[in-house]
Coordinates of C-alpha atoms in Angstrom, one line a residue:
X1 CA -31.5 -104.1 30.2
X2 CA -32.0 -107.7 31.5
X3 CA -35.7 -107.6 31.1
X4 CA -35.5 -106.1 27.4
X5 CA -32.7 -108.4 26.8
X6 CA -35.2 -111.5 27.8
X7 CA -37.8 -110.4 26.1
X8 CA -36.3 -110.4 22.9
X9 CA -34.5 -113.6 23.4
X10 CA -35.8 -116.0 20.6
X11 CA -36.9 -119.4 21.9
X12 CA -36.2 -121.7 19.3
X13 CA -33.0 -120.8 18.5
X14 CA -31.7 -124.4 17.9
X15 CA -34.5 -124.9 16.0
X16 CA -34.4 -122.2 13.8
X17 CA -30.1 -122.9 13.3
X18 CA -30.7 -126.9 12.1
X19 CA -33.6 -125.7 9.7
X20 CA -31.2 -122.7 8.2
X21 CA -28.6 -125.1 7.6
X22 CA -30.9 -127.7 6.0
X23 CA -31.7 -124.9 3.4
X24 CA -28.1 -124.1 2.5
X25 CA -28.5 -120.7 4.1
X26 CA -31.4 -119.5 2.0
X27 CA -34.1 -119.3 4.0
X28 CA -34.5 -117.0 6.6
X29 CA -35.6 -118.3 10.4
X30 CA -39.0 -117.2 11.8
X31 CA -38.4 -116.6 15.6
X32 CA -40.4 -117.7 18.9
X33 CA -40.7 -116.0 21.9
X34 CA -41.9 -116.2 25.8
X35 CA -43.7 -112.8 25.3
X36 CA -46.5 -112.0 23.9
X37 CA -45.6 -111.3 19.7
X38 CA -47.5 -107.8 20.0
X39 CA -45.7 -106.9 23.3
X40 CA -42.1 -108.2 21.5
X41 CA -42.9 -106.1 18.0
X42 CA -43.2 -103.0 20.3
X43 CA -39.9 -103.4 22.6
X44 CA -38.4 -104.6 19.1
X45 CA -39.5 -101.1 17.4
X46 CA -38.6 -98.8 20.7
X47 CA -34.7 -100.4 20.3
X48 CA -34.2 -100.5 16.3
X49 CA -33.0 -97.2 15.8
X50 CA -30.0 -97.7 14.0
X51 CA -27.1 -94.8 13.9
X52 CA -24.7 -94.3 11.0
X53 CA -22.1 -91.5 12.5
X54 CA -19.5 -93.5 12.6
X55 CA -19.8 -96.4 10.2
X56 CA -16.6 -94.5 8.2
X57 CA -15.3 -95.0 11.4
X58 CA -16.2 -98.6 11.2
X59 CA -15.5 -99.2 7.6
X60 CA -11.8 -97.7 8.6
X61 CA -11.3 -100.2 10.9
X62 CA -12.7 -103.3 8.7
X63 CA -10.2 -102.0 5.5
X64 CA -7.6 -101.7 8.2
X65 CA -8.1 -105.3 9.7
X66 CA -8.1 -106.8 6.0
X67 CA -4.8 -105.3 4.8
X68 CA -2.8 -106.3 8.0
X69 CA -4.0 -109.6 8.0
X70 CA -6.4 -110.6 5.1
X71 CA -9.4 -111.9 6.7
X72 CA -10.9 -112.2 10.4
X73 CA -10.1 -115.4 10.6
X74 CA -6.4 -114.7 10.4
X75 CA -6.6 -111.9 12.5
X76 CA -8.3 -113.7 15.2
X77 CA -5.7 -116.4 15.3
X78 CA -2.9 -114.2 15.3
X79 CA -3.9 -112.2 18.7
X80 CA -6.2 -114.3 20.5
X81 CA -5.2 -118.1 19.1
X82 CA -7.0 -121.3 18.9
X83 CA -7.2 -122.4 22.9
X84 CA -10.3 -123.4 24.1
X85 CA -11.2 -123.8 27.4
X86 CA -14.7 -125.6 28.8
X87 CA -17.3 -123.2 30.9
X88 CA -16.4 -124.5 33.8
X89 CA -13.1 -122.9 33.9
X90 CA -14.5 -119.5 33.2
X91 CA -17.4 -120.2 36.1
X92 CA -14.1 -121.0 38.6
X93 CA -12.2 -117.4 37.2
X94 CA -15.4 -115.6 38.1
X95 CA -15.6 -116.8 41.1
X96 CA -12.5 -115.6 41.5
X97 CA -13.1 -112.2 40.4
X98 CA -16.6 -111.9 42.5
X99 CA -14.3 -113.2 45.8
X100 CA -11.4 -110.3 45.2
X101 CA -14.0 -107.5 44.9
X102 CA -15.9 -109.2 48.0
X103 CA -19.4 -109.6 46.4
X104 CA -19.4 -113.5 46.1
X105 CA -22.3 -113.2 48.9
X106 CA -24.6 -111.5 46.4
X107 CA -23.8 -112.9 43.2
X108 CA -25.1 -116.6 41.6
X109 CA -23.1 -118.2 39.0
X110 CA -24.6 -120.2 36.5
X111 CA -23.7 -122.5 33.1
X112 CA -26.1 -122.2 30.7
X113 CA -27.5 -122.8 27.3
X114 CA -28.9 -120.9 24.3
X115 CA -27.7 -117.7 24.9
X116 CA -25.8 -115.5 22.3
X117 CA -23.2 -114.2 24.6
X118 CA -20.5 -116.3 26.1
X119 CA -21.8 -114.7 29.1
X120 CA -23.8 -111.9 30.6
X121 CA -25.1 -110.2 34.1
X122 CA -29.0 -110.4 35.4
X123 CA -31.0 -109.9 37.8
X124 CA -34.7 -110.3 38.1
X125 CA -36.9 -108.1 39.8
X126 CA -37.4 -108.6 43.6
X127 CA -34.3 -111.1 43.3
X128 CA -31.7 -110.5 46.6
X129 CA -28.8 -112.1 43.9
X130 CA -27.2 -111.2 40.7
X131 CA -26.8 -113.8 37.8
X132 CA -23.7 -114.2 35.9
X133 CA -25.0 -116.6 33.2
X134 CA -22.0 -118.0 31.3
X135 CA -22.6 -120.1 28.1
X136 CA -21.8 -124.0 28.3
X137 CA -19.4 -125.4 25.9
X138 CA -16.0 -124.2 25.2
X139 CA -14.7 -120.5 25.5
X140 CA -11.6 -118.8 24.0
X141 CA -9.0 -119.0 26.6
X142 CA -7.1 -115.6 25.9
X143 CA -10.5 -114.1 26.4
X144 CA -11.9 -114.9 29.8
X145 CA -9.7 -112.5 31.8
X146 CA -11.5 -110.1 29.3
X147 CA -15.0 -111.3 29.8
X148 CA -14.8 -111.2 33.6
X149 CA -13.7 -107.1 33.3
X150 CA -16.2 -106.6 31.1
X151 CA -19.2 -108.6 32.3
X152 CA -18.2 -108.5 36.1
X153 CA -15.9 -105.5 36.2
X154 CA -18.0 -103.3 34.6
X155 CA -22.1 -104.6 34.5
X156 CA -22.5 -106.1 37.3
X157 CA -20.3 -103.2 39.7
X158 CA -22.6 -100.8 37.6
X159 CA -25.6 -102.5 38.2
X160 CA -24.9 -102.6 42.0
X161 CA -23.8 -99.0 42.2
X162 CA -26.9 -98.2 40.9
X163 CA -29.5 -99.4 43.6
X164 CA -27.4 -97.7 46.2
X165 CA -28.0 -93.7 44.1
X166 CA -31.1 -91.5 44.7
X167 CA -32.1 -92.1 41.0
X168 CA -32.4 -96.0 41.0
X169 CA -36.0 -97.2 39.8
X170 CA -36.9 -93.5 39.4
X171 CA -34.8 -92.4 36.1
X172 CA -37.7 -90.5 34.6
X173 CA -38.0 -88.4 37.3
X174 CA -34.3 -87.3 37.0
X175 CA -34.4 -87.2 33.5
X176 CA -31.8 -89.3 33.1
X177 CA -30.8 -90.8 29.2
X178 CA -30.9 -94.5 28.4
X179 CA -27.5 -95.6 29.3
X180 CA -26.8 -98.8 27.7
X181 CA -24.4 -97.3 24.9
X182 CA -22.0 -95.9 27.6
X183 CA -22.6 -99.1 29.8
X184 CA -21.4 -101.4 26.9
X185 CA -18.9 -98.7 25.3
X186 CA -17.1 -98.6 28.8
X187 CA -17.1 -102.5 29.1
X188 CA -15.4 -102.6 25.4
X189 CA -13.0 -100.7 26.7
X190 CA -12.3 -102.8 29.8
X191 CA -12.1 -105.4 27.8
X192 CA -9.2 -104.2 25.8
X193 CA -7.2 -103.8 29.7
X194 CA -6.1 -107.2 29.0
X195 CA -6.0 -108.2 25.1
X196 CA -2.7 -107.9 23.7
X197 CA -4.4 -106.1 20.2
X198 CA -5.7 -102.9 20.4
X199 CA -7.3 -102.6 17.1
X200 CA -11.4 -102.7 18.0
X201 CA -12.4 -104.8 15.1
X202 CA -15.3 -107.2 16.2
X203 CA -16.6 -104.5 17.6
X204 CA -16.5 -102.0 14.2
X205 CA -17.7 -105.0 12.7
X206 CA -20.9 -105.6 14.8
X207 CA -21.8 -101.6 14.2
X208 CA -20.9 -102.0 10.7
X209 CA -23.3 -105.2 10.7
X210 CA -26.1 -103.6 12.8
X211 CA -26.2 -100.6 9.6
X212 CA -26.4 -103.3 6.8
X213 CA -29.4 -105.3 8.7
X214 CA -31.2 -102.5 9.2
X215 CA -31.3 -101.9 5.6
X216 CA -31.4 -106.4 4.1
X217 CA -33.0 -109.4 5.5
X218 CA -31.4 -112.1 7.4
X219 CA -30.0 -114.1 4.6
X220 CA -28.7 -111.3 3.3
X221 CA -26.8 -110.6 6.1
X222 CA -25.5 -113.9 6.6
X223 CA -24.0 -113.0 3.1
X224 CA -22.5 -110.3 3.7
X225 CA -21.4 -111.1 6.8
X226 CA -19.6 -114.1 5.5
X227 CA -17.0 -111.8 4.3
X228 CA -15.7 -111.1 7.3
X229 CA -16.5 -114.1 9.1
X230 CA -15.5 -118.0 7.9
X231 CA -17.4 -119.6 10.5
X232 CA -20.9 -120.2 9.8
X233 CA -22.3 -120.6 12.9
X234 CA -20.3 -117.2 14.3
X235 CA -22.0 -115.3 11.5
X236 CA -25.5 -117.2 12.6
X237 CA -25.2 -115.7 15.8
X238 CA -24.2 -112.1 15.1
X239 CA -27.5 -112.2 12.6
X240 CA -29.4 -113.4 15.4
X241 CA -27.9 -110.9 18.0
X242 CA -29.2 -108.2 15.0
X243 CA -32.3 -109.5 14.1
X244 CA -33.7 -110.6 17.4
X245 CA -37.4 -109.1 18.3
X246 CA -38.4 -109.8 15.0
X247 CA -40.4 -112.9 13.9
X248 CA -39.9 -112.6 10.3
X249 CA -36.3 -112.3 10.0
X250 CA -36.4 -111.9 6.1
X251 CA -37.6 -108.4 6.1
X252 CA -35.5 -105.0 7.2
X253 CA -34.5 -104.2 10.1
X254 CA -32.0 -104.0 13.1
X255 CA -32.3 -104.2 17.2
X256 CA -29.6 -101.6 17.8
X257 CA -27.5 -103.1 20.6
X258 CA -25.2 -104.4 18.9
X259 CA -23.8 -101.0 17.8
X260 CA -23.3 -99.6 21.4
X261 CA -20.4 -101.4 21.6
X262 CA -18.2 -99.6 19.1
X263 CA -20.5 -96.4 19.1
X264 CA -20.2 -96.0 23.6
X265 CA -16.4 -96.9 23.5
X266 CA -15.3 -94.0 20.5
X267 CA -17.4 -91.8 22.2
X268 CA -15.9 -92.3 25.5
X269 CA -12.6 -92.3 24.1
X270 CA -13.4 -88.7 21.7
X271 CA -13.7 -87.5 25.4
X272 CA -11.1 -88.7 27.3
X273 CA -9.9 -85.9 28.7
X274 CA -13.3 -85.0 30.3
X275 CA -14.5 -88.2 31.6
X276 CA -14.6 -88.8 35.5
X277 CA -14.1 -92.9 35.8
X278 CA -15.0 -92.7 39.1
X279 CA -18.1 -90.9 38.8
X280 CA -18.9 -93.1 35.5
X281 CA -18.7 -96.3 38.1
X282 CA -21.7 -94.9 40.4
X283 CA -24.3 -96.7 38.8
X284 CA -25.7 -97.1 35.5
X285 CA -25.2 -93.8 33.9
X286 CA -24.4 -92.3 30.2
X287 CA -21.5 -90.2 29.0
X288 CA -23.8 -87.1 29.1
X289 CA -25.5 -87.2 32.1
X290 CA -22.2 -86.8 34.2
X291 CA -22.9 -83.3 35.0
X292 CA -26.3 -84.1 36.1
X293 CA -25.4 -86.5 39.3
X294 CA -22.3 -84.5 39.8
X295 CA -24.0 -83.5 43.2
X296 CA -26.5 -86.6 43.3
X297 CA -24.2 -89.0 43.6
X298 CA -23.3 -91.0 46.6
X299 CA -19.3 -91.7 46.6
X300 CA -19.3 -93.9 49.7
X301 CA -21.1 -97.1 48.0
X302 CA -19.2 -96.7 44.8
X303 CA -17.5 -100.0 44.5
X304 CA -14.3 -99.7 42.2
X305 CA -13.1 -102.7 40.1
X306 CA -9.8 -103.7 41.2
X307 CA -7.9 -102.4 37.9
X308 CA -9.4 -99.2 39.1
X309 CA -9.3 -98.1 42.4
X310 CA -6.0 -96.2 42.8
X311 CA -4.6 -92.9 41.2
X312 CA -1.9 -94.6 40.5
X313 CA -4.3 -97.7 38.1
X314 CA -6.1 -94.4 36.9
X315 CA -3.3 -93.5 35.3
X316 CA -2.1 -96.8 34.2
X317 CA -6.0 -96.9 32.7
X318 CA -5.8 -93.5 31.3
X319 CA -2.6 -94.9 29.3
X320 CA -4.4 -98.1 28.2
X321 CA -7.3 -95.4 26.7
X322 CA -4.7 -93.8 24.6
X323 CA -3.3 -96.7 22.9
X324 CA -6.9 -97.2 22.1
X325 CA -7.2 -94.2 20.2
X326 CA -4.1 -94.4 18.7
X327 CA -4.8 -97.8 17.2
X328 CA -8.0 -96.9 16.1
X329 CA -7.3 -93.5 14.7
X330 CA -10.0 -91.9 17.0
X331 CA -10.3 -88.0 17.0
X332 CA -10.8 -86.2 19.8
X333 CA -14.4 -84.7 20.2
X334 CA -14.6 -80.8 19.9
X335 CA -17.7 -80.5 21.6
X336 CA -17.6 -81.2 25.4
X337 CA -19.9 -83.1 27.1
X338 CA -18.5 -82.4 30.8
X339 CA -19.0 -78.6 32.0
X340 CA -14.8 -77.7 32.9
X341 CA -15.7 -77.1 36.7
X342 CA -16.4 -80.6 36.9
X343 CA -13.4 -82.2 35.0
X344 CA -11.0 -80.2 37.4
X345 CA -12.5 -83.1 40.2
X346 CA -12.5 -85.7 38.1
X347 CA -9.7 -87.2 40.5
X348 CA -11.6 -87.3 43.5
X349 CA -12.9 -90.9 43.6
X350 CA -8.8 -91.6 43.8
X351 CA -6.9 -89.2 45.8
X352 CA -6.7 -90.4 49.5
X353 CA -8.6 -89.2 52.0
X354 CA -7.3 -86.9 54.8
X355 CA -6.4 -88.0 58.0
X356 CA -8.4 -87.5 61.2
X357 CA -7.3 -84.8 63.2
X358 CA -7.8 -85.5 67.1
X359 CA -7.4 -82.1 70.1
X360 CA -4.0 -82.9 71.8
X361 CA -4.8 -84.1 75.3
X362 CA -3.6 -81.3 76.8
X363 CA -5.8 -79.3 75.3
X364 CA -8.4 -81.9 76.6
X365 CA -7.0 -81.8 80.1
X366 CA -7.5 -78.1 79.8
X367 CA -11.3 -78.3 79.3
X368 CA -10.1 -76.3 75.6
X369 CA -11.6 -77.4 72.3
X370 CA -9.7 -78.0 69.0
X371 CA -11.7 -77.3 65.8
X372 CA -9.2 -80.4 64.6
X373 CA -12.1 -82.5 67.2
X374 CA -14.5 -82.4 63.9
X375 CA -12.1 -82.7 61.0
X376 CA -12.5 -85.7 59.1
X377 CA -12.3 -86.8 55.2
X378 CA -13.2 -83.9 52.6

């Protein structure tokens, strides 16, 4: 993901904003890249598939948000308010969070600029350090909790569980799916863990806007968009988030990202009931191939996020799942994805583990053997 997520990131991004403003919004930007234009065009047309199955899901949630509370504006306010807070104080509450799960040796935290996240996870190839990149200027204050269980909670303990498992830098050979909608799905929904609203509306609205570009240009977009969205340069950046990998923006088209937010969390939650968390943590994995590790997958370098390493915070998570669902009037799947034999374990990763049993010394003084000598954890 990091080096697909570089490739596509326009260069002139500042440019391209001052010159769209100059033209009252009516000319669509051309994008720059690092990358070669024919190597870009390619990446851009492997990731624009673009999946309607649950824009009536979507559209639910829009029609929903706009008769509670009018506009997106209003609903924003309400539930997250207007505190800002600068970059720096979201760089210290990383921190933070990298120091409680005990990974601040392996992780670099840096403020930067131009990016169209407020922050994300890398790490380039060869590199001994991850990179939590976080956006310079000012960040909603209600949200950084938020961003920290989704970027650093959820990415980046992904991304290391990965490199410990048999399939890491050999997914072909495992056959193993593409699993960035699960990865962001699950990170939506450790996101919510902290939000007081339930209701998954900028995420239905970045599917919902990921189906319109793929069938308008940029501007219209922006148009459209502006229905939902009053600040200009917040609409700017979910166009760009859509339309990046393209150089002419004013044509058709959609990279699909943006829908894996709201596509991976309602499919996660349609399965609740069959989804092992703990098994979903060992690396970078999608809902559906869950089965396929079940025996693959090393348990013993599976690092937990701290909101999840208990039976008792499974359950509390489970509960936090279900409001999600009720909120967002999800159904539950009837198709499984995980064979029944597998959900009966999915608490493994959370039940205890047995105590070491040692040969009474007598027994020792003896010269007799207990069996209990090699007992140890299941």
């Amino acid at each position: 993901r990091p080096s697909l997520l570089l490739r596509l990131k326009p260069t002139n991004l500042e440019e391209a904003w001052d010159a769209f403003v100059a033209s009252d919004y009516s000319v669509a930007p051309r994008f720059t890249y690092a990358f070669p234009e024919e190597e870009v065009e390619k990446l851009f047309q492997e990731n624009s598939q673009v999946c309607f199955e649950f824009l009536p899901d979507a559209e639910r949630i829009l029609r929903k948000m706009q008769e509670g509370h009018g506009s997106g504006k209003a609903f924003i306010e309400k539930y997250f308010g207007d505190e800002k807070s600068p970059a720096e104080d979201l760089r210290d509450l990383v921190a933070a969070y990298v120091k409680e799960h005990g990974v601040e040796d392996k992780v670099d935290i840096r403020i930067v600029g131009s990016v169209l996240s407020a922050a994300n996870v890398t790490k380039n190839p060869g590199a001994e350090k991850y990179v939590v990149n976080i956006a310079s200027g000012m960040v909603a204050t209600s949200q950084m909790q938020a961003i920290c269980d989704h970027e650093v909670g959820t990415h980046l303990l992904r991304m290391m569980n990965d490199e410990c498992q048999v399939w890491h830098g050999k997914r072909d050979r495992y056959r193993l799916q593409n699993p960035w909608t699960t990865e962001e799905g699950f990170a939506t929904l450790n996101t919510y863990r902290s939000l007081p609203c339930k209701l998954m509306y900028p995420q239905a609205l970045r599917y919902y806007a990921v189906c319109h570009g793929a069938k308008v240009g940029f501007v219209e977009l922006f148009r459209e968009l502006r229905h939902h969205l009053d600040d200009a340069k917040r609409c700017w950046q979910m166009c760009c988030r859509i339309k990046r990998g393209m150089v002419d923006t004013s044509q058709p088209g959609a990279f699909y990202m943006d829908q894996a937010y709201f596509k991976g969390a309602v499919e996660i939650l349609r399965h609740i009931e069959e989804v092992d968390f703990g098994r979903l943590y060992g690396g970078q994995l999608a809902l559906q191939d869950l089965d396929k590790v079940h025996f693959l997958l090393r348990k013993d370098c599976v690092r937990l996020p701290c909101f999840l390493n208990s039976a008792d915070k499974l359950q509390a998570y489970l509960a936090h799942c279900r409001r999600l669902i009720r909120e967002n009037e999800i159904q539950a799947s009837t198709e499984r994805v995980c064979k029944q034999v597998f959900v009966r374990t999915c608490g493994d990763f959370f039940r205890p583990k047995a105590r070491e049993l040692r040969a009474p010394s007598a027994a020792i003084a003896l010269g007799g053997r207990c069996g209990g000598d090699e007992g140890g954890a299941a």
